Amino acid sequence: MTEIAETTAHEAYAFACMRCGYGWEQAYEIEHHVDASGQAFVIYKANGDRVPSPLSAPTCLNCGGHVVRIMRAGRVSSAQQVQHRASAPAQPGPQDAADATVKPEHHWHLSDLLHPFHRK
């Protein structure tokens, strides 16, 4: 028997691994169904594929760790933007052009992702 979703909600979450510091975001389609006996159940889909609930036992996509902080969407990208602005080199002037060096790509750490949450 094919189930048809009663309602579908769209949610997105940000995740930060407390083991390796990796951060990512994922959007989900949450389908609310009712089975033949009247019991409600939910199906989560990410990129069209059925996945387990991201709230039950998230796994780090980088290291496979299970100590993962779940936040509202936009936290990882906003942390990356803050870090990018803070580490962006100043535009070299004409006399500095020969001395300008290219910085290596930043390696993300847990503290980078959680920096926006620190109270000042």
CSV table of N, CA, C and O in Angstrom, one decimal:
chain,number,residue,atom,x,y,z
A,1,MET,N,0.8,-1.2,0.0
A,1,MET,CA,0.0,0.0,0.0
A,1,MET,C,0.9,1.2,0.0
A,1,MET,O,1.8,1.4,0.8
A,2,THR,N,0.6,2.1,-0.9
A,2,THR,CA,1.4,3.4,-1.0
A,2,THR,C,0.8,4.4,-0.1
A,2,THR,O,-0.4,4.7,-0.1
A,3,GLU,N,1.7,5.0,0.7
A,3,GLU,CA,1.2,6.1,1.6
A,3,GLU,C,1.3,7.4,0.9
A,3,GLU,O,2.3,7.7,0.2
A,4,ILE,N,0.4,8.3,1.1
A,4,ILE,CA,0.4,9.6,0.6
A,4,ILE,C,0.5,10.5,1.9
A,4,ILE,O,-0.3,10.4,2.8
A,5,ALA,N,1.4,11.5,1.8
A,5,ALA,CA,1.6,12.3,3.0
A,5,ALA,C,0.4,13.2,3.2
A,5,ALA,O,-0.2,13.7,2.3
A,6,GLU,N,0.0,13.2,4.5
A,6,GLU,CA,-1.1,14.1,4.9
A,6,GLU,C,-0.7,15.6,4.7
A,6,GLU,O,-1.4,16.4,4.2
A,7,THR,N,0.5,15.8,5.3
A,7,THR,CA,1.1,17.2,5.2
A,7,THR,C,2.6,17.0,5.0
A,7,THR,O,3.2,16.0,5.5
A,8,THR,N,3.2,18.0,4.4
A,8,THR,CA,4.7,17.9,4.3
A,8,THR,C,5.2,19.3,4.8
A,8,THR,O,4.8,20.3,4.3
A,9,ALA,N,6.1,19.2,5.7
A,9,ALA,CA,6.8,20.4,6.2
A,9,ALA,C,8.2,20.4,5.7
A,9,ALA,O,8.8,19.4,5.4
A,10,HIS,N,8.8,21.6,5.7
A,10,HIS,CA,10.2,21.8,5.2
A,10,HIS,C,10.9,22.4,6.4
A,10,HIS,O,10.6,23.4,6.9
A,11,GLU,N,12.0,21.7,6.8
A,11,GLU,CA,12.8,22.2,7.9
A,11,GLU,C,14.3,22.0,7.5
A,11,GLU,O,14.6,21.2,6.7
A,12,ALA,N,15.1,22.9,8.1
A,12,ALA,CA,16.5,22.8,7.9
A,12,ALA,C,17.2,22.9,9.2
A,12,ALA,O,16.7,23.6,10.1
A,13,TYR,N,18.3,22.2,9.4
A,13,TYR,CA,19.0,22.2,10.6
A,13,TYR,C,20.5,22.4,10.4
A,13,TYR,O,21.0,22.0,9.3
A,14,ALA,N,21.2,23.0,11.3
A,14,ALA,CA,22.7,23.1,11.3
A,14,ALA,C,23.2,22.1,12.3
A,14,ALA,O,22.6,21.9,13.4
A,15,PHE,N,24.4,21.5,12.0
A,15,PHE,CA,25.0,20.5,12.9
A,15,PHE,C,26.4,20.9,13.1
A,15,PHE,O,27.1,21.3,12.2
A,16,ALA,N,26.9,20.6,14.3
A,16,ALA,CA,28.3,20.8,14.6
A,16,ALA,C,28.8,19.6,15.4
A,16,ALA,O,28.2,19.3,16.4
A,17,CYS,N,29.8,18.9,14.9
A,17,CYS,CA,30.4,17.7,15.6
A,17,CYS,C,31.2,18.2,16.7
A,17,CYS,O,32.1,19.0,16.5
A,18,MET,N,31.0,17.7,17.9
A,18,MET,CA,31.7,18.1,19.1
A,18,MET,C,33.0,17.3,19.2
A,18,MET,O,33.9,17.6,20.0
A,19,ARG,N,33.2,16.3,18.3
A,19,ARG,CA,34.4,15.5,18.3
A,19,ARG,C,35.5,16.2,17.4
A,19,ARG,O,36.6,16.4,17.8
A,20,CYS,N,35.1,16.4,16.1
A,20,CYS,CA,36.1,16.9,15.2
A,20,CYS,C,35.9,18.4,14.8
A,20,CYS,O,36.7,19.0,14.1
A,21,GLY,N,34.7,19.0,15.1
A,21,GLY,CA,34.5,20.4,14.8
A,21,GLY,C,33.9,20.6,13.5
A,21,GLY,O,33.6,21.8,13.1
A,22,TYR,N,33.6,19.6,12.7
A,22,TYR,CA,33.0,19.7,11.4
A,22,TYR,C,31.6,20.3,11.5
A,22,TYR,O,30.8,19.9,12.4
A,23,GLY,N,31.2,21.2,10.6
A,23,GLY,CA,29.9,21.8,10.6
A,23,GLY,C,29.2,21.6,9.3
A,23,GLY,O,29.9,21.7,8.2
A,24,TRP,N,27.9,21.4,9.2
A,24,TRP,CA,27.2,21.3,8.0
A,24,TRP,C,25.7,21.6,8.2
A,24,TRP,O,25.3,21.7,9.4
A,25,GLU,N,25.0,21.8,7.2
A,25,GLU,CA,23.6,22.1,7.2
A,25,GLU,C,22.9,21.2,6.3
A,25,GLU,O,23.4,20.7,5.3
A,26,GLN,N,21.6,20.9,6.6
A,26,GLN,CA,20.8,20.0,5.8
A,26,GLN,C,19.4,20.4,5.8
A,26,GLN,O,18.8,20.6,6.9
A,27,ALA,N,18.7,20.4,4.7
A,27,ALA,CA,17.3,20.7,4.6
A,27,ALA,C,16.5,19.3,4.5
A,27,ALA,O,17.0,18.4,3.9
A,28,TYR,N,15.4,19.3,5.1
A,28,TYR,CA,14.6,18.1,5.1
A,28,TYR,C,13.1,18.3,4.7
A,28,TYR,O,12.6,19.4,5.0
A,29,GLU,N,12.5,17.4,4.1
A,29,GLU,CA,11.1,17.3,3.9
A,29,GLU,C,10.5,16.4,4.9
A,29,GLU,O,11.0,15.2,5.0
A,30,ILE,N,9.6,16.8,5.7
A,30,ILE,CA,9.1,16.0,6.8
A,30,ILE,C,7.6,15.7,6.4
A,30,ILE,O,6.7,16.6,6.5
A,31,GLU,N,7.4,14.4,6.1
A,31,GLU,CA,6.1,14.0,5.7
A,31,GLU,C,5.3,13.4,6.9
A,31,GLU,O,5.8,12.5,7.5
A,32,HIS,N,4.2,13.9,7.1
A,32,HIS,CA,3.3,13.4,8.2
A,32,HIS,C,2.2,12.5,7.6
A,32,HIS,O,1.5,12.9,6.7
A,33,HIS,N,2.2,11.3,8.1
A,33,HIS,CA,1.3,10.3,7.6
A,33,HIS,C,0.4,9.7,8.7
A,33,HIS,O,0.8,9.9,9.9
A,34,VAL,N,-0.6,9.0,8.3
A,34,VAL,CA,-1.4,8.2,9.3
A,34,VAL,C,-1.6,6.8,8.7
A,34,VAL,O,-2.0,6.7,7.5
A,35,ASP,N,-1.3,5.8,9.5
A,35,ASP,CA,-1.4,4.4,9.0
A,35,ASP,C,-2.8,3.9,9.0
A,35,ASP,O,-3.7,4.7,9.4
A,36,ALA,N,-3.0,2.7,8.6
A,36,ALA,CA,-4.4,2.1,8.5
A,36,ALA,C,-5.1,2.1,9.8
A,36,ALA,O,-6.3,2.1,9.9
A,37,SER,N,-4.3,1.9,10.9
A,37,SER,CA,-4.9,1.9,12.2
A,37,SER,C,-5.1,3.3,12.9
A,37,SER,O,-5.5,3.4,14.0
A,38,GLY,N,-4.8,4.3,12.1
A,38,GLY,CA,-5.0,5.7,12.6
A,38,GLY,C,-3.8,6.2,13.4
A,38,GLY,O,-3.9,7.3,14.0
A,39,GLN,N,-2.7,5.5,13.4
A,39,GLN,CA,-1.5,6.0,14.1
A,39,GLN,C,-0.7,6.9,13.2
A,39,GLN,O,-0.4,6.6,12.1
A,40,ALA,N,-0.3,8.1,13.8
A,40,ALA,CA,0.5,9.0,13.0
A,40,ALA,C,1.9,8.6,13.0
A,40,ALA,O,2.4,8.0,14.0
A,41,PHE,N,2.6,8.9,11.9
A,41,PHE,CA,4.1,8.6,11.8
A,41,PHE,C,4.7,9.6,10.9
A,41,PHE,O,4.0,10.3,10.1
A,42,VAL,N,6.0,9.8,11.0
A,42,VAL,CA,6.7,10.8,10.2
A,42,VAL,C,7.8,10.2,9.4
A,42,VAL,O,8.4,9.2,9.8
A,43,ILE,N,8.0,10.6,8.1
A,43,ILE,CA,9.1,10.2,7.3
A,43,ILE,C,9.9,11.4,7.0
A,43,ILE,O,9.4,12.5,6.5
A,44,TYR,N,11.2,11.3,7.2
A,44,TYR,CA,12.1,12.4,6.8
A,44,TYR,C,12.8,12.1,5.5
A,44,TYR,O,13.2,10.9,5.2
A,45,LYS,N,12.9,13.1,4.7
A,45,LYS,CA,13.6,12.9,3.4
A,45,LYS,C,14.6,14.1,3.3
A,45,LYS,O,14.3,15.2,3.6
A,46,ALA,N,15.8,13.7,2.7
A,46,ALA,CA,16.8,14.7,2.4
A,46,ALA,C,17.3,14.5,1.0
A,46,ALA,O,17.6,13.4,0.6
A,47,ASN,N,17.2,15.5,0.2
A,47,ASN,CA,17.5,15.4,-1.2
A,47,ASN,C,16.7,14.3,-1.9
A,47,ASN,O,17.2,13.6,-2.8
A,48,GLY,N,15.5,14.1,-1.5
A,48,GLY,CA,14.6,13.1,-2.1
A,48,GLY,C,14.7,11.7,-1.6
A,48,GLY,O,14.0,10.8,-1.9
A,49,ASP,N,15.8,11.5,-0.7
A,49,ASP,CA,16.0,10.1,-0.2
A,49,ASP,C,15.5,10.0,1.2
A,49,ASP,O,15.6,11.0,2.0
A,50,ARG,N,14.9,8.9,1.6
A,50,ARG,CA,14.4,8.7,2.9
A,50,ARG,C,15.6,8.5,3.9
A,50,ARG,O,16.5,7.8,3.6
A,51,VAL,N,15.6,9.3,5.0
A,51,VAL,CA,16.7,9.2,6.0
A,51,VAL,C,16.1,9.1,7.4
A,51,VAL,O,14.9,9.4,7.6
A,52,PRO,N,16.9,8.7,8.3
A,52,PRO,CA,16.4,8.7,9.7
A,52,PRO,C,16.2,10.1,10.2
A,52,PRO,O,16.8,11.1,9.7
A,53,SER,N,15.5,10.2,11.3
A,53,SER,CA,15.2,11.6,11.9
A,53,SER,C,16.6,12.2,12.3
A,53,SER,O,17.4,11.5,12.9
A,54,PRO,N,16.8,13.4,11.9
A,54,PRO,CA,18.1,14.1,12.2
A,54,PRO,C,18.1,14.4,13.7
A,54,PRO,O,19.2,14.7,14.2
A,55,LEU,N,17.0,14.3,14.4
A,55,LEU,CA,16.9,14.6,15.8
A,55,LEU,C,17.2,13.4,16.7
A,55,LEU,O,17.4,13.6,17.9
A,56,SER,N,17.1,12.2,16.2
A,56,SER,CA,17.3,11.0,17.0
A,56,SER,C,18.7,10.7,17.3
A,56,SER,O,19.1,10.5,18.5
A,57,ALA,N,19.5,10.5,16.3
A,57,ALA,CA,20.9,10.1,16.6
A,57,ALA,C,21.8,10.6,15.4
A,57,ALA,O,22.2,9.8,14.6
A,58,PRO,N,22.0,11.9,15.3
A,58,PRO,CA,22.8,12.4,14.2
A,58,PRO,C,24.2,11.9,14.2
A,58,PRO,O,24.8,11.6,15.3
A,59,THR,N,24.8,11.6,13.0
A,59,THR,CA,26.2,11.2,12.9
A,59,THR,C,27.0,12.2,12.1
A,59,THR,O,26.5,12.7,11.0
A,60,CYS,N,28.2,12.5,12.5
A,60,CYS,CA,29.0,13.4,11.8
A,60,CYS,C,29.4,12.9,10.4
A,60,CYS,O,29.8,11.7,10.3
A,61,LEU,N,29.2,13.7,9.4
A,61,LEU,CA,29.5,13.3,8.1
A,61,LEU,C,31.0,13.2,7.8
A,61,LEU,O,31.5,12.6,6.9
A,62,ASN,N,31.8,13.8,8.7
A,62,ASN,CA,33.3,13.9,8.6
A,62,ASN,C,34.0,12.7,9.3
A,62,ASN,O,34.7,12.0,8.7
A,63,CYS,N,33.6,12.5,10.6
A,63,CYS,CA,34.4,11.5,11.4
A,63,CYS,C,33.5,10.4,11.9
A,63,CYS,O,34.0,9.4,12.4
A,64,GLY,N,32.2,10.5,11.7
A,64,GLY,CA,31.3,9.4,12.1
A,64,GLY,C,31.0,9.5,13.6
A,64,GLY,O,30.3,8.6,14.1
A,65,GLY,N,31.4,10.5,14.3
A,65,GLY,CA,31.1,10.7,15.7
A,65,GLY,C,29.6,10.9,15.9
A,65,GLY,O,28.8,11.3,15.0
A,66,HIS,N,29.1,10.6,17.1
A,66,HIS,CA,27.7,10.7,17.4
A,66,HIS,C,27.4,11.8,18.5
A,66,HIS,O,26.3,12.0,18.9
A,67,VAL,N,28.4,12.6,18.8
A,67,VAL,CA,28.2,13.8,19.7
A,67,VAL,C,28.1,15.0,18.8
A,67,VAL,O,29.1,15.6,18.5
A,68,VAL,N,26.9,15.3,18.4
A,68,VAL,CA,26.6,16.3,17.4
A,68,VAL,C,25.6,17.3,18.0
A,68,VAL,O,24.6,16.9,18.4
A,69,ARG,N,26.0,18.6,17.9
A,69,ARG,CA,25.1,19.6,18.3
A,69,ARG,C,24.2,20.0,17.2
A,69,ARG,O,24.6,20.2,16.1
A,70,ILE,N,22.9,20.1,17.5
A,70,ILE,CA,21.9,20.5,16.4
A,70,ILE,C,21.4,21.9,16.7
A,70,ILE,O,21.1,22.2,17.9
A,71,MET,N,21.4,22.7,15.7
A,71,MET,CA,21.1,24.1,15.8
A,71,MET,C,20.1,24.5,14.7
A,71,MET,O,19.9,23.8,13.8
A,72,ARG,N,19.6,25.7,14.9
A,72,ARG,CA,18.7,26.1,13.8
A,72,ARG,C,19.5,26.4,12.5
A,72,ARG,O,20.7,26.7,12.6
A,73,ALA,N,18.9,26.3,11.4
A,73,ALA,CA,19.6,26.5,10.1
A,73,ALA,C,20.2,27.9,10.1
A,73,ALA,O,19.7,28.9,10.6
A,74,GLY,N,21.3,28.0,9.4
A,74,GLY,CA,22.0,29.2,9.2
A,74,GLY,C,23.2,29.5,10.1
A,74,GLY,O,24.0,30.3,9.9
A,75,ARG,N,23.2,28.7,11.2
A,75,ARG,CA,24.3,28.8,12.2
A,75,ARG,C,25.7,28.5,11.6
A,75,ARG,O,26.6,29.2,11.8
A,76,VAL,N,25.8,27.4,10.8
A,76,VAL,CA,27.1,27.1,10.2
A,76,VAL,C,27.5,28.1,9.2
A,76,VAL,O,28.6,28.6,9.2
A,77,SER,N,26.6,28.4,8.3
A,77,SER,CA,27.0,29.4,7.3
A,77,SER,C,27.3,30.8,7.8
A,77,SER,O,28.2,31.5,7.4
A,78,SER,N,26.6,31.2,8.9
A,78,SER,CA,26.8,32.5,9.5
A,78,SER,C,28.2,32.5,10.2
A,78,SER,O,28.9,33.4,10.2
A,79,ALA,N,28.5,31.3,10.8
A,79,ALA,CA,29.8,31.2,11.5
A,79,ALA,C,30.9,31.2,10.5
A,79,ALA,O,32.0,31.9,10.7
A,80,GLN,N,30.7,30.6,9.3
A,80,GLN,CA,31.7,30.6,8.3
A,80,GLN,C,31.9,32.0,7.7
A,80,GLN,O,33.0,32.4,7.4
A,81,GLN,N,30.8,32.8,7.5
A,81,GLN,CA,30.9,34.1,7.0
A,81,GLN,C,31.6,35.0,8.0
A,81,GLN,O,32.5,35.8,7.6
A,82,VAL,N,31.4,34.9,9.3
A,82,VAL,CA,32.1,35.7,10.3
A,82,VAL,C,33.6,35.4,10.2
A,82,VAL,O,34.4,36.3,10.2
A,83,GLN,N,33.9,34.1,10.2
A,83,GLN,CA,35.3,33.7,10.1
A,83,GLN,C,36.0,34.2,8.8
A,83,GLN,O,37.1,34.6,8.8
A,84,HIS,N,35.2,34.1,7.7
A,84,HIS,CA,35.8,34.6,6.4
A,84,HIS,C,36.1,36.0,6.5
A,84,HIS,O,37.1,36.5,6.0
A,85,ARG,N,35.2,36.8,7.0
A,85,ARG,CA,35.4,38.3,7.1
A,85,ARG,C,36.5,38.6,8.0
A,85,ARG,O,37.3,39.5,7.7
A,86,ALA,N,36.7,37.9,9.1
A,86,ALA,CA,37.7,38.1,10.1
A,86,ALA,C,39.1,37.8,9.5
A,86,ALA,O,40.1,38.4,9.9
A,87,SER,N,39.1,36.8,8.6
A,87,SER,CA,40.4,36.3,8.1
A,87,SER,C,40.7,36.8,6.7
A,87,SER,O,41.8,36.5,6.2
A,88,ALA,N,39.8,37.6,6.2
A,88,ALA,CA,40.1,38.2,4.8
A,88,ALA,C,41.2,39.1,4.9
A,88,ALA,O,41.3,40.1,5.7
A,89,PRO,N,42.2,38.9,4.0
A,89,PRO,CA,43.3,39.8,4.0
A,89,PRO,C,42.9,41.2,3.5
A,89,PRO,O,42.1,41.3,2.6
A,90,ALA,N,43.6,42.2,4.0
A,90,ALA,CA,43.4,43.6,3.5
A,90,ALA,C,43.9,43.6,2.0
A,90,ALA,O,44.8,42.9,1.6
A,91,GLN,N,43.2,44.5,1.2
A,91,GLN,CA,43.6,44.6,-0.2
A,91,GLN,C,45.0,45.3,-0.2
A,91,GLN,O,45.2,46.3,0.3
A,92,PRO,N,45.9,44.7,-0.9
A,92,PRO,CA,47.2,45.2,-0.9
A,92,PRO,C,47.3,46.5,-1.8
A,92,PRO,O,46.6,46.6,-2.8
A,93,GLY,N,48.0,47.5,-1.3
A,93,GLY,CA,48.2,48.7,-2.1
A,93,GLY,C,49.3,48.5,-3.2
A,93,GLY,O,49.9,47.4,-3.2
A,94,PRO,N,49.6,49.5,-4.0
A,94,PRO,CA,50.5,49.3,-5.1
A,94,PRO,C,51.9,48.9,-4.6
A,94,PRO,O,52.6,48.0,-5.2
A,95,GLN,N,52.4,49.4,-3.4
A,95,GLN,CA,53.7,49.1,-2.9
A,95,GLN,C,53.7,47.7,-2.3
A,95,GLN,O,54.7,47.1,-2.1
A,96,ASP,N,52.5,47.2,-1.8
A,96,ASP,CA,52.4,45.9,-1.1
A,96,ASP,C,52.1,44.7,-2.1
A,96,ASP,O,52.2,43.6,-1.7
A,97,ALA,N,51.8,45.0,-3.3
A,97,ALA,CA,51.4,44.0,-4.3
A,97,ALA,C,52.5,42.9,-4.4
A,97,ALA,O,52.2,41.7,-4.5
A,98,ALA,N,53.8,43.3,-4.4
A,98,ALA,CA,54.8,42.3,-4.6
A,98,ALA,C,55.0,41.4,-3.3
A,98,ALA,O,55.4,40.3,-3.3
A,99,ASP,N,54.6,42.0,-2.1
A,99,ASP,CA,54.8,41.3,-0.9
A,99,ASP,C,53.6,40.5,-0.5
A,99,ASP,O,53.6,39.8,0.5
A,100,ALA,N,52.5,40.6,-1.2
A,100,ALA,CA,51.2,39.9,-0.9
A,100,ALA,C,51.4,38.4,-1.0
A,100,ALA,O,52.0,37.9,-2.0
A,101,THR,N,51.0,37.7,0.0
A,101,THR,CA,51.1,36.2,0.0
A,101,THR,C,49.7,35.7,0.1
A,101,THR,O,48.8,36.3,0.7
A,102,VAL,N,49.5,34.5,-0.5
A,102,VAL,CA,48.2,33.8,-0.4
A,102,VAL,C,48.1,33.0,0.8
A,102,VAL,O,49.0,32.2,1.1
A,103,LYS,N,47.1,33.2,1.6
A,103,LYS,CA,46.9,32.4,2.8
A,103,LYS,C,46.3,31.1,2.5
A,103,LYS,O,45.5,30.9,1.6
A,104,PRO,N,46.7,30.0,3.2
A,104,PRO,CA,46.2,28.7,3.0
A,104,PRO,C,44.7,28.7,3.4
A,104,PRO,O,44.3,29.5,4.2
A,105,GLU,N,43.9,27.8,2.8
A,105,GLU,CA,42.5,27.6,3.2
A,105,GLU,C,42.4,27.3,4.6
A,105,GLU,O,43.1,26.6,5.2
A,106,HIS,N,41.4,28.0,5.3
A,106,HIS,CA,41.2,27.8,6.7
A,106,HIS,C,40.7,26.4,7.1
A,106,HIS,O,39.8,25.9,6.4
A,107,HIS,N,41.3,25.8,8.1
A,107,HIS,CA,40.8,24.5,8.6
A,107,HIS,C,39.8,24.8,9.7
A,107,HIS,O,40.1,25.5,10.6
A,108,TRP,N,38.5,24.3,9.6
A,108,TRP,CA,37.5,24.7,10.5
A,108,TRP,C,37.7,23.9,11.8
A,108,TRP,O,38.0,22.7,11.8
A,109,HIS,N,37.5,24.6,12.9
A,109,HIS,CA,37.6,24.0,14.3
A,109,HIS,C,36.3,24.2,14.9
A,109,HIS,O,35.5,25.1,14.6
A,110,LEU,N,36.0,23.4,15.9
A,110,LEU,CA,34.7,23.6,16.7
A,110,LEU,C,34.6,25.0,17.2
A,110,LEU,O,33.5,25.5,17.2
A,111,SER,N,35.6,25.6,17.7
A,111,SER,CA,35.6,26.9,18.3
A,111,SER,C,35.1,27.9,17.2
A,111,SER,O,34.4,28.9,17.5
A,112,ASP,N,35.5,27.7,15.9
A,112,ASP,CA,35.1,28.6,14.9
A,112,ASP,C,33.6,28.5,14.7
A,112,ASP,O,32.9,29.6,14.5
A,113,LEU,N,33.0,27.3,14.8
A,113,LEU,CA,31.6,27.2,14.5
A,113,LEU,C,30.8,27.7,15.7
A,113,LEU,O,29.7,28.2,15.6
A,114,LEU,N,31.3,27.6,16.9
A,114,LEU,CA,30.6,28.0,18.1
A,114,LEU,C,30.8,29.5,18.5
A,114,LEU,O,30.2,30.0,19.4
A,115,HIS,N,31.8,30.1,17.9
A,115,HIS,CA,32.1,31.5,18.2
A,115,HIS,C,30.9,32.4,18.2
A,115,HIS,O,30.8,33.2,19.2
A,116,PRO,N,30.0,32.4,17.3
A,116,PRO,CA,28.8,33.3,17.3
A,116,PRO,C,27.9,33.1,18.5
A,116,PRO,O,27.1,33.9,18.9
A,117,PHE,N,28.1,32.0,19.2
A,117,PHE,CA,27.2,31.7,20.4
A,117,PHE,C,27.8,32.2,21.7
A,117,PHE,O,27.1,32.3,22.7
A,118,HIS,N,29.0,32.6,21.7
A,118,HIS,CA,29.7,33.1,22.9
A,118,HIS,C,29.1,34.5,23.3
A,118,HIS,O,28.9,35.4,22.4
A,119,ARG,N,28.8,34.6,24.5
A,119,ARG,CA,28.2,35.9,25.0
A,119,ARG,C,29.3,36.9,25.3
A,119,ARG,O,30.4,36.5,25.7
A,120,LYS,N,29.1,38.1,25.0
A,120,LYS,CA,30.1,39.1,25.2
A,120,LYS,C,29.8,40.0,26.4
A,120,LYS,O,28.8,40.1,26.9
